[in-house]
Short mmCIF file of C-alpha atoms in Angstrom, two decimals:
data_model
loop_
_atom_site.label_atom_id
_atom_site.label_comp_id
_atom_site.label_asym_id
_atom_site.label_seq_id
_atom_site.Cartn_x
_atom_site.Cartn_y
_atom_site.Cartn_z
CA MET W 1 -280.80 150.64 217.44
CA GLU W 2 -283.39 153.19 216.25
CA LYS W 3 -285.59 152.33 213.96
CA LEU W 4 -285.34 153.57 210.45
CA GLY W 5 -287.99 156.96 210.26
CA ILE W 6 -288.80 160.08 209.08
CA TYR W 7 -288.26 163.02 210.89
CA LEU W 8 -292.02 165.38 210.91
CA GLY W 9 -291.37 167.43 214.21
CA PRO W 10 -293.77 170.43 213.02
CA ARG W 11 -296.39 168.51 211.07
CA LEU W 12 -296.76 166.13 213.90
CA ARG W 13 -297.05 169.05 216.28
CA ARG W 14 -299.03 170.80 213.90
CA LEU W 15 -301.67 167.61 213.36
CA ARG W 16 -302.30 167.06 217.51
CA LYS W 17 -303.07 170.90 217.63
CA ASP W 18 -305.89 170.81 214.91
CA LEU W 19 -306.92 167.57 216.46
CA GLY W 20 -307.28 169.51 219.89
CA LEU W 21 -305.46 166.69 221.70
CA THR W 22 -302.80 166.72 224.30
CA GLN W 23 -299.27 164.78 223.86
CA ALA W 24 -300.73 162.43 226.61
CA HIS W 25 -303.67 161.56 224.56
CA MET W 26 -302.25 161.26 221.28
CA ALA W 27 -299.79 158.79 223.16
CA GLY W 28 -302.45 156.76 224.11
CA ASP W 29 -304.01 156.43 220.83
CA LEU W 30 -300.71 155.54 219.30
CA ASP W 31 -299.72 153.27 222.02
CA VAL W 32 -296.72 154.85 223.03
CA SER W 33 -295.27 157.49 225.86
CA PRO W 34 -296.15 160.90 226.29
CA SER W 35 -292.33 161.19 226.40
CA TYR W 36 -291.96 159.33 223.01
CA ILE W 37 -294.64 162.12 221.64
CA ALA W 38 -292.47 164.94 222.42
CA LEU W 39 -289.38 163.82 221.57
CA MET W 40 -291.14 162.75 217.81
CA GLU W 41 -292.48 166.88 217.86
CA ARG W 42 -289.07 167.93 218.72
CA ASN W 43 -287.19 165.91 215.89
CA GLN W 44 -285.24 164.05 218.39
CA ARG W 45 -286.60 160.57 217.79
CA PRO W 46 -287.94 159.50 213.73
CA VAL W 47 -291.39 158.72 213.04
CA THR W 48 -291.49 155.31 212.08
CA ALA W 49 -293.43 153.29 209.70
CA GLU W 50 -295.45 151.77 212.72
CA VAL W 51 -296.01 154.70 214.40
CA LEU W 52 -296.98 156.14 210.67
CA LEU W 53 -299.82 153.68 210.39
CA ARG W 54 -300.88 153.76 213.75
CA LEU W 55 -301.11 157.77 212.78
CA ALA W 56 -303.40 156.79 209.41
CA ARG W 57 -305.61 154.37 211.10
CA ALA W 58 -306.36 156.28 214.63
CA TYR W 59 -307.31 159.81 213.06
CA LYS W 60 -308.04 158.11 209.32
CA ILE W 61 -305.96 160.64 207.73
CA ASP W 62 -304.22 160.32 204.25
CA LEU W 63 -300.32 159.74 205.05
CA SER W 64 -299.51 161.91 201.80
CA SER W 65 -300.33 164.73 203.98
CA LEU W 66 -298.38 164.57 206.67
CA ALA W 67 -295.07 164.27 203.69
CA GLU W 68 -296.30 167.89 201.93
CA GLU W 69 -293.87 169.71 200.17
CA SER W 70 -294.50 172.87 202.84
CA GLY W 71 -291.41 172.14 203.95
CA ALA W 72 -288.97 172.21 200.57
CA ASP W 73 -291.09 175.49 200.29
CA LEU W 74 -289.67 177.00 202.84
CA ILE W 75 -286.10 175.82 202.76
CA ALA W 76 -286.52 177.70 198.79
CA ARG W 77 -287.56 180.68 200.59
CA LEU W 78 -284.93 180.98 203.08
CA GLN W 79 -282.23 179.88 200.05
CA ALA W 80 -283.54 183.03 198.66
CA VAL W 81 -283.76 185.52 201.38
CA MET W 82 -280.14 184.56 201.97
CA LYS W 83 -279.18 185.31 198.67
CA ASP W 84 -279.94 188.60 199.25
CA PRO W 85 -276.28 190.61 199.14
CA ILE W 86 -276.96 192.24 202.41
CA PHE W 87 -275.97 188.29 203.44
CA ALA W 88 -273.54 188.50 201.36
CA GLU W 89 -270.47 187.44 203.76
CA ILE W 90 -272.54 185.00 206.04
CA ASP W 91 -271.82 181.51 204.78
CA VAL W 92 -274.89 179.32 205.24
CA SER W 93 -275.43 175.88 203.55
CA PRO W 94 -278.82 174.37 202.49
CA LEU W 95 -277.86 171.65 204.84
CA ASP W 96 -277.96 174.03 208.14
CA LEU W 97 -280.86 175.73 206.54
CA ALA W 98 -282.48 172.55 206.48
CA ASP W 99 -281.51 172.07 210.02
CA VAL W 100 -283.14 174.94 211.13
CA LEU W 101 -286.33 174.41 209.21
CA SER W 102 -286.72 171.13 210.71
CA SER W 103 -285.32 171.88 214.77
CA PHE W 104 -286.53 175.88 215.05
CA PRO W 105 -289.46 175.97 212.35
CA GLY W 106 -290.94 179.07 214.92
CA PHE W 107 -287.65 180.88 214.02
CA THR W 108 -288.39 180.24 210.59
CA GLU W 109 -291.21 181.60 210.28
CA ALA W 110 -289.69 184.48 212.35
CA MET W 111 -287.05 185.21 210.31
CA LEU W 112 -289.34 185.19 206.94
CA ARG W 113 -291.61 187.74 208.49
CA LEU W 114 -288.46 190.03 209.70
CA TYR W 115 -287.44 190.00 206.41
CA THR W 116 -290.38 190.56 204.26
CA ALA W 117 -290.91 193.64 207.17
CA TYR W 118 -287.13 194.57 206.13
CA LYS W 119 -288.16 194.56 202.20
CA GLU W 120 -291.26 196.41 202.73
CA GLU W 121 -289.72 199.13 204.96
CA GLN W 122 -287.51 199.59 201.95
CA PHE W 123 -289.63 200.58 199.56
CA ALA W 124 -291.73 202.45 201.82
CA LEU W 125 -288.10 204.39 202.70
CA ALA W 126 -287.48 204.90 199.28
CA ASP W 127 -290.99 206.09 198.54
CA GLN W 128 -290.52 208.37 201.29
CA ARG W 129 -286.78 209.70 200.11
CA GLN W 130 -287.21 209.55 196.20
CA GLY W 131 -290.94 210.28 195.79
CA ALA W 132 -293.04 212.21 198.59
CA ALA W 133 -290.51 215.11 198.25
CA ASP W 134 -290.26 214.84 194.83
CA ARG W 135 -294.19 215.55 194.45
CA GLY W 136 -294.83 217.50 197.80
CA THR W 137 -298.33 215.30 198.20
CA ASN W 138 -298.79 211.92 199.99
CA ALA W 139 -299.31 208.91 197.82
CA ALA W 140 -303.01 208.64 198.39
CA ASN W 141 -303.55 211.77 196.72
CA ASP W 142 -301.10 210.97 193.82
CA PRO W 143 -303.85 209.97 190.55
CA VAL W 144 -301.30 208.30 188.84
CA ALA W 145 -300.37 206.22 191.74
CA ALA W 146 -303.67 205.61 192.56
CA VAL W 147 -304.33 204.25 189.01
CA ARG W 148 -301.40 202.55 188.65
CA GLY W 149 -302.47 200.65 192.05
CA PHE W 150 -305.42 200.28 190.51
CA LEU W 151 -304.29 198.32 187.62
CA ALA W 152 -301.83 196.57 189.27
CA ALA W 153 -303.94 195.11 192.07
CA ARG W 154 -306.64 193.40 188.83
CA ARG W 155 -303.11 192.76 187.22
CA ASN W 156 -304.31 194.59 184.28
CA CYS W 157 -306.68 191.95 183.23
CA PHE W 158 -310.59 193.18 182.83
CA PRO W 159 -312.38 190.02 181.55
CA GLY W 160 -315.70 191.45 181.84
CA LEU W 161 -314.19 194.50 179.50
CA ASP W 162 -312.61 191.82 177.19
CA ILE W 163 -316.47 190.18 176.80
CA ALA W 164 -317.87 193.46 176.09
CA ALA W 165 -315.01 194.77 173.44
CA GLU W 166 -315.23 191.12 171.87
CA LYS W 167 -318.59 191.58 170.91
CA LEU W 168 -318.51 194.91 169.58
CA SER W 169 -315.46 193.64 167.35
CA THR W 170 -317.27 191.44 165.72
CA ALA W 171 -319.84 193.78 165.08
CA VAL W 172 -317.12 196.04 163.73
CA ALA W 173 -316.02 193.34 162.08
CA GLU W 174 -319.34 192.50 160.14
CA ALA W 175 -319.67 196.58 159.67
CA GLY W 176 -316.43 195.99 157.20
CA GLY W 177 -313.98 198.56 159.96
CA LEU W 178 -314.37 201.25 162.60
CA ALA W 179 -315.61 203.81 159.61
CA GLY W 180 -317.98 201.63 158.16
CA TYR W 181 -319.52 200.75 162.13
CA PHE W 182 -319.63 204.48 162.91
CA SER W 183 -321.41 205.10 159.71
CA GLN W 184 -323.82 202.14 160.37
CA ARG W 185 -324.68 202.59 163.89
CA HIS W 186 -324.11 205.63 165.02
CA THR W 187 -324.16 207.62 161.36
CA LEU W 188 -320.89 209.33 162.29
CA HIS W 189 -318.42 209.88 159.46
CA VAL W 190 -314.47 210.01 159.92
CA ARG W 191 -312.57 212.77 158.68
CA ARG W 192 -309.04 213.25 158.87
CA LEU W 193 -307.45 216.88 158.73
CA PRO W 194 -304.77 218.79 158.72
CA GLY W 195 -303.16 219.15 162.25
CA ASP W 196 -303.21 223.07 161.99
CA VAL W 197 -307.41 222.70 161.53
CA MET W 198 -306.92 219.94 164.87
CA THR W 199 -306.10 223.24 166.61
CA GLY W 200 -303.72 220.80 169.31
CA SER W 201 -306.07 217.43 169.23
CA VAL W 202 -305.53 214.24 167.48
CA ARG W 203 -309.30 213.01 168.04
CA ARG W 204 -312.38 215.08 168.38
CA LEU W 205 -315.93 213.84 168.64
CA ASP W 206 -318.17 216.68 166.20
CA ARG W 207 -321.76 215.96 167.03
CA HIS W 208 -322.88 219.20 165.72
CA ARG W 209 -321.49 218.12 161.85
CA ARG W 210 -322.46 214.30 162.95
CA ALA W 211 -318.28 213.37 162.57
CA ILE W 212 -315.36 211.92 164.10
CA LEU W 213 -312.31 214.40 163.28
CA LEU W 214 -308.74 212.80 163.05
CA ASP W 215 -305.79 214.23 162.24
CA ASP W 216 -304.01 213.30 159.31
CA SER W 217 -300.64 213.33 160.60
CA LEU W 218 -301.20 209.88 162.73
CA ASP W 219 -300.00 206.58 161.43
CA ALA W 220 -302.89 204.00 160.42
CA ALA W 221 -302.78 202.17 163.62
CA SER W 222 -302.75 205.12 165.58
CA GLN W 223 -305.62 206.35 163.82
CA ASN W 224 -307.35 203.16 163.95
CA PHE W 225 -307.05 203.24 167.82
CA GLN W 226 -308.15 206.50 168.16
CA LEU W 227 -311.68 205.41 166.40
CA ALA W 228 -311.39 202.20 168.86
CA GLN W 229 -311.14 204.42 171.74
CA GLN W 230 -314.09 207.01 170.39
CA LEU W 231 -316.19 203.80 169.88
CA ALA W 232 -315.54 202.78 173.42
CA TYR W 233 -316.34 205.79 175.36
CA ILE W 234 -319.54 205.66 173.37
CA GLU W 235 -320.85 202.16 173.71
CA LEU W 236 -319.15 200.62 176.48
CA ASP W 237 -319.20 203.67 178.72
CA HIS W 238 -321.54 202.39 181.57
CA GLU W 239 -319.22 199.18 181.89
CA ILE W 240 -316.53 201.16 181.95
CA HIS W 241 -317.69 203.66 184.88
CA LYS W 242 -319.08 200.49 186.55
CA THR W 243 -315.51 199.06 186.73
CA VAL W 244 -313.79 202.41 187.41
CA GLY W 245 -316.46 202.24 191.05
CA GLU W 246 -315.17 199.16 192.17
CA GLY W 247 -311.44 200.75 192.48
CA ASN W 248 -310.70 202.90 196.25
CA LEU W 249 -310.16 206.01 193.88
CA VAL W 250 -310.52 209.21 196.56
CA THR W 251 -310.07 211.56 193.72
CA GLU W 252 -311.93 213.08 190.90
CA SER W 253 -308.42 213.11 188.83
CA ALA W 254 -307.83 209.52 189.57
CA ARG W 255 -311.02 208.27 188.67
CA ARG W 256 -311.01 210.23 185.28
CA LEU W 257 -307.02 208.74 184.67
CA ALA W 258 -308.90 205.21 185.21
CA HIS W 259 -311.62 206.14 183.27
CA ARG W 260 -309.06 207.07 180.55
CA ALA W 261 -307.01 203.85 180.66
CA LEU W 262 -309.54 201.56 180.78
CA ALA W 263 -311.05 203.39 177.67
CA ALA W 264 -307.75 202.58 176.31
CA TYR W 265 -307.74 198.79 177.49
CA CYS W 266 -311.03 198.30 175.65
CA ALA W 267 -309.67 200.00 172.63
CA GLY W 268 -307.26 197.49 172.56
CA ALA W 269 -309.88 194.99 173.15
CA ILE W 270 -311.56 195.81 170.18
CA VAL W 271 -308.60 195.82 167.76
CA MET W 272 -306.86 193.03 169.22
CA PRO W 273 -309.91 190.53 170.59
CA TYR W 274 -308.99 188.29 173.33
CA THR W 275 -309.67 185.04 171.63
CA ALA W 276 -307.79 185.69 168.70
CA PHE W 277 -305.42 187.47 169.80
CA ALA W 278 -304.38 185.08 172.43
CA LYS W 279 -304.61 182.29 169.71
CA ALA W 280 -302.20 184.41 167.17
CA VAL W 281 -300.04 184.89 170.08
CA GLU W 282 -299.22 181.42 170.89
CA ALA W 283 -299.21 180.81 166.98
CA ARG W 284 -296.37 183.55 166.52
CA ARG W 285 -294.66 182.68 170.01
CA TYR W 286 -295.36 186.21 171.04
CA ASP W 287 -292.94 187.83 168.45
CA VAL W 288 -294.46 191.18 168.64
CA GLU W 289 -293.39 192.57 165.57
CA ALA W 290 -295.41 190.18 163.62
CA ILE W 291 -298.36 190.18 165.94
CA ALA W 292 -298.64 193.86 165.33
CA ARG W 293 -299.05 193.34 161.67
CA GLN W 294 -301.14 190.73 161.51
CA PHE W 295 -303.41 193.10 163.80
CA GLY W 296 -302.35 196.45 161.87
CA THR W 297 -301.12 197.61 165.26
CA SER W 298 -298.12 199.42 166.47
CA PHE W 299 -295.26 197.65 168.67
CA GLU W 300 -296.46 199.56 171.92
CA GLN W 301 -299.92 198.82 171.47
CA THR W 302 -299.36 195.05 170.74
CA SER W 303 -296.86 195.21 174.07
CA HIS W 304 -299.63 196.84 176.19
CA ARG W 305 -302.37 194.25 174.90
CA LEU W 306 -299.93 190.96 175.81
CA THR W 307 -300.05 192.57 179.58
CA THR W 308 -303.76 192.02 179.88
CA LEU W 309 -304.10 188.20 178.81
CA GLN W 310 -304.87 186.73 181.85
CA LYS W 311 -308.47 186.34 181.78
CA PRO W 312 -309.25 183.32 184.02
CA GLY W 313 -308.62 179.86 181.96
CA GLN W 314 -306.95 181.33 179.02
CA GLU W 315 -303.87 182.93 180.82
CA ARG W 316 -300.93 183.79 178.59
CA VAL W 317 -297.23 184.72 180.25
CA PRO W 318 -297.85 187.00 182.32
CA PHE W 319 -295.67 189.80 181.39
CA PHE W 320 -294.19 193.66 182.71
CA PHE W 321 -294.40 196.76 180.72
CA ILE W 322 -292.56 199.92 180.71
CA ARG W 323 -292.11 203.04 179.14
CA VAL W 324 -289.52 205.64 179.45
CA ASP W 325 -288.08 208.56 177.68
CA ALA W 326 -284.19 209.24 177.08
CA ALA W 327 -284.02 210.32 180.43
CA GLY W 328 -285.38 207.63 182.28
CA ASN W 329 -289.26 208.75 183.48
CA VAL W 330 -291.45 206.09 183.48
CA SER W 331 -294.62 207.47 181.53
CA LYS W 332 -295.93 204.37 181.22
CA ARG W 333 -296.40 201.00 183.64
CA LEU W 334 -298.32 198.00 183.83
CA ASP W 335 -297.69 194.35 185.80
CA SER W 336 -298.81 191.16 185.52
CA ALA W 337 -295.66 189.32 186.27
CA ASN W 338 -294.78 190.24 189.79
CA PHE W 339 -291.37 192.17 188.74
CA PRO W 340 -290.23 194.72 191.22
CA PHE W 341 -289.47 198.05 189.97
CA ALA W 342 -288.53 201.27 191.61
CA ARG W 343 -291.77 203.21 191.79
CA HIS W 344 -290.29 206.50 192.04
CA GLY W 345 -286.44 207.22 191.38
CA GLY W 346 -284.21 206.05 188.74
CA GLY W 347 -283.93 202.32 187.55
CA CYS W 348 -281.31 200.44 187.12
CA PRO W 349 -278.74 201.26 184.43
CA LEU W 350 -278.06 198.07 183.78
CA TRP W 351 -280.57 197.18 182.15
CA SER W 352 -280.93 197.37 178.60
CA LEU W 353 -284.11 199.64 178.86
CA HIS W 354 -282.21 202.12 179.13
CA GLN W 355 -279.49 201.82 175.88
CA VAL W 356 -281.77 200.47 173.54
CA PHE W 357 -282.33 204.37 172.53
CA THR W 358 -278.52 203.61 170.25
CA THR W 359 -280.00 200.78 168.61
CA PRO W 360 -283.51 202.47 167.36
CA ARG W 361 -286.22 199.55 166.40
CA THR W 362 -284.30 196.93 167.42
CA VAL W 363 -285.43 194.17 169.55
CA VAL W 364 -282.97 193.82 172.58
CA THR W 365 -283.06 190.57 174.85
CA GLN W 366 -281.10 190.22 178.17
CA TRP W 367 -281.61 187.58 180.53
CA LEU W 368 -282.07 189.63 184.43
CA GLU W 369 -281.04 188.72 188.15
CA LEU W 370 -282.28 190.57 190.98
CA PRO W 371 -280.16 190.74 194.28
CA ASP W 372 -282.31 187.93 195.35
CA GLY W 373 -281.64 185.12 192.90
CA GLN W 374 -284.84 186.19 190.76
CA ARG W 375 -284.27 185.43 187.45
CA PHE W 376 -286.29 187.55 184.20
CA PHE W 377 -286.21 187.52 180.41
CA SER W 378 -286.36 190.92 178.87
CA ILE W 379 -287.05 192.16 175.64
CA ALA W 380 -286.38 196.04 174.75
CA ARG W 381 -287.16 198.32 171.89
CA THR W 382 -287.65 201.89 170.82
CA VAL W 383 -290.90 203.38 169.59
CA SER W 384 -291.91 206.31 168.68
CA SER W 385 -294.84 209.06 168.37
CA GLY W 386 -295.89 212.37 166.24
CA GLY W 387 -293.97 212.92 163.36
CA GLY W 388 -296.05 212.24 160.12
CA ALA W 389 -295.33 215.74 158.55
CA PHE W 390 -292.62 217.99 158.30
CA GLY W 391 -292.42 220.45 161.42
CA VAL W 392 -293.94 217.98 163.15
CA GLN W 393 -292.47 216.61 166.60
CA ARG W 394 -291.53 213.24 167.32
CA VAL W 395 -291.29 211.59 170.37
CA THR W 396 -288.78 208.73 170.96
CA ARG W 397 -289.34 206.59 174.03
CA ALA W 398 -288.10 202.49 175.11
CA VAL W 399 -290.52 200.12 176.19
CA ALA W 400 -289.66 196.78 177.25
CA LEU W 401 -291.63 193.27 178.14
CA VAL W 402 -290.65 191.31 181.23
CA CYS W 403 -291.72 188.32 181.94
CA GLU W 404 -290.21 185.35 184.44
CA ALA W 405 -287.42 183.26 183.47
CA SER W 406 -289.63 180.24 183.71
CA HIS W 407 -291.71 181.17 180.61
CA ALA W 408 -288.98 182.53 178.67
CA GLU W 409 -288.86 179.63 176.32
CA ARG W 410 -292.10 180.00 174.82
CA MET W 411 -291.26 183.17 173.06
CA VAL W 412 -289.00 183.29 169.31
CA TYR W 413 -286.70 186.02 171.27
CA PHE W 414 -285.44 182.67 173.46
CA ARG W 415 -283.84 181.08 170.12
CA GLN W 416 -280.54 183.90 170.85
CA HIS W 417 -280.00 182.25 173.86
CA ALA W 418 -280.55 178.80 173.23
CA GLN W 419 -277.17 178.55 174.98
CA PRO W 420 -277.39 179.71 179.17
CA VAL W 421 -275.95 183.04 179.06
CA PRO W 422 -274.87 184.72 182.24
CA PRO W 423 -277.65 186.74 183.62
CA THR W 424 -277.29 190.54 184.28
CA PRO W 425 -277.37 190.78 187.47
CA ILE W 426 -279.53 194.24 188.09
CA GLY W 427 -280.89 196.07 191.01
CA ILE W 428 -284.34 197.65 191.67
CA THR W 429 -282.81 201.03 192.64
CA CYS W 430 -279.36 201.78 193.99
CA ARG W 431 -280.66 202.94 197.35
CA LEU W 432 -282.13 199.33 197.65
CA CYS W 433 -279.32 197.28 195.86
CA HIS W 434 -276.94 195.68 198.28
CA ARG W 435 -274.89 194.66 195.45
CA THR W 436 -271.46 196.41 196.30
CA SER W 437 -269.73 195.29 193.73
CA CYS W 438 -271.40 197.25 191.04
CA THR W 439 -269.66 199.96 188.77
CA SER W 440 -272.48 201.96 187.93
CA ARG W 441 -273.68 202.55 191.25
CA SER W 442 -275.22 206.47 191.53
CA GLU W 443 -275.96 206.34 195.31
CA PRO W 444 -275.13 203.69 198.54
CA PRO W 445 -277.62 201.37 199.32
CA MET W 446 -279.93 202.13 202.90
CA GLY W 447 -278.50 200.20 205.63
CA ARG W 448 -274.71 200.05 204.65
CA HIS W 449 -271.68 202.59 205.89
CA ILE W 450 -269.40 203.73 203.48
CA SER W 451 -265.77 202.89 204.34
CA PRO W 452 -263.10 205.39 204.09
CA ASP W 453 -261.35 206.33 201.45
CA ASP W 454 -257.97 207.98 202.81
CA TYR W 455 -255.66 204.94 202.25
CA ARG W 456 -257.48 203.09 199.73
CA ARG W 457 -259.93 203.84 196.83
CA ALA W 458 -262.07 201.41 195.76
CA ASP W 459 -262.77 200.44 191.98
CA THR W 460 -266.73 201.44 192.49
CA PRO W 461 -268.05 204.41 193.13
CA PHE W 462 -268.46 203.75 197.02
CA GLY W 463 -266.73 201.17 199.08
CA PHE W 464 -267.93 199.85 202.12
CA SER W 465 -267.16 198.77 205.53
CA ASP W 466 -267.71 194.78 206.13
#
């Protein structure tokens, strides 16, 4: 009768190779036959408690290292892969996946690598089809794409700038505000002028008259933010230039856009200093409107700042932020939450981000589920800029904040979903989404054959062969 034990074949083989041993050498150390070592490594025999103790004594190892959770992690990754709709017609049970992982670890790794390459190729093809043709250039020379990549690689968090801005914020508070600080520190006074006098500018530094000029149609939050951004250009320009220089930005336009983005980052950090803001965020449970009132900022400014709270040791919920217009054009995108989003072309119409224009200034919450099973929690609302006077054009856009489902209960908006609700199945973009039953689809997914409708018309825009 076979003694009870556990199957550790791949891990036993890896341990032997890490120690530089042959099966014969390990067999001698454990007082078993080389053939028994071979059987255990192929998971044709379990590793008994007695053999485990011999391993621990012979190689001075911690037995817990052999019982690591890498197997569970790999099974979870395989299960996520198999949830992709491209495998919808294939019935593979969790037990089957465990058997594959246990018996064929090399095949498991090959499968995961192949699937990753497949997804990357999908994105590349989508970029080619939806991006390069529209732009008439390549991504390397696209300054907007380059700056988005620069920010994304750093999760839109720049601790050095936060530290410098927080010190500056303290000095501003001691001076009674931004206008007082400019007057005391730089002998600059703030003037608010009508739009026709500003001639197309919302902010202008007039060194000759020692003044900072602001368009008086800006609301209080926008005026304050513009003053903070001007202060960043004056006092934090060296730090901003240094940070931009750390990026691999090959064009002058990209460097200028990055410089402007970081000046805006510093402005947000001056108005909403990291320590105080992070504390308020937790106290108010990510209630964007309540936090905005506390700091005298707009909904969009506050939402933007929430994406930056990833300073090591003081991290808060990581968010994805996006701003779109009514036509779906993306004008701002920031990611610290690893939320996949179409880099070019249209997004998913099932996401409430594209529907909040019908309910202006109302926060709309939604659970989202991607084709691979990942779940996210989203809040979306319209925001406006411009206006402020008769005849001045007002622009309305929609913004959304998205976090992983595991963080949702930390937010005040979670109260609306105290009871679990079915998530909305969305895709990154139609060309990359294999949900064949979606009635909102505008394009067929890549890699699927469209079935004829000579005798049968599906209730979806496209029918697909199996």
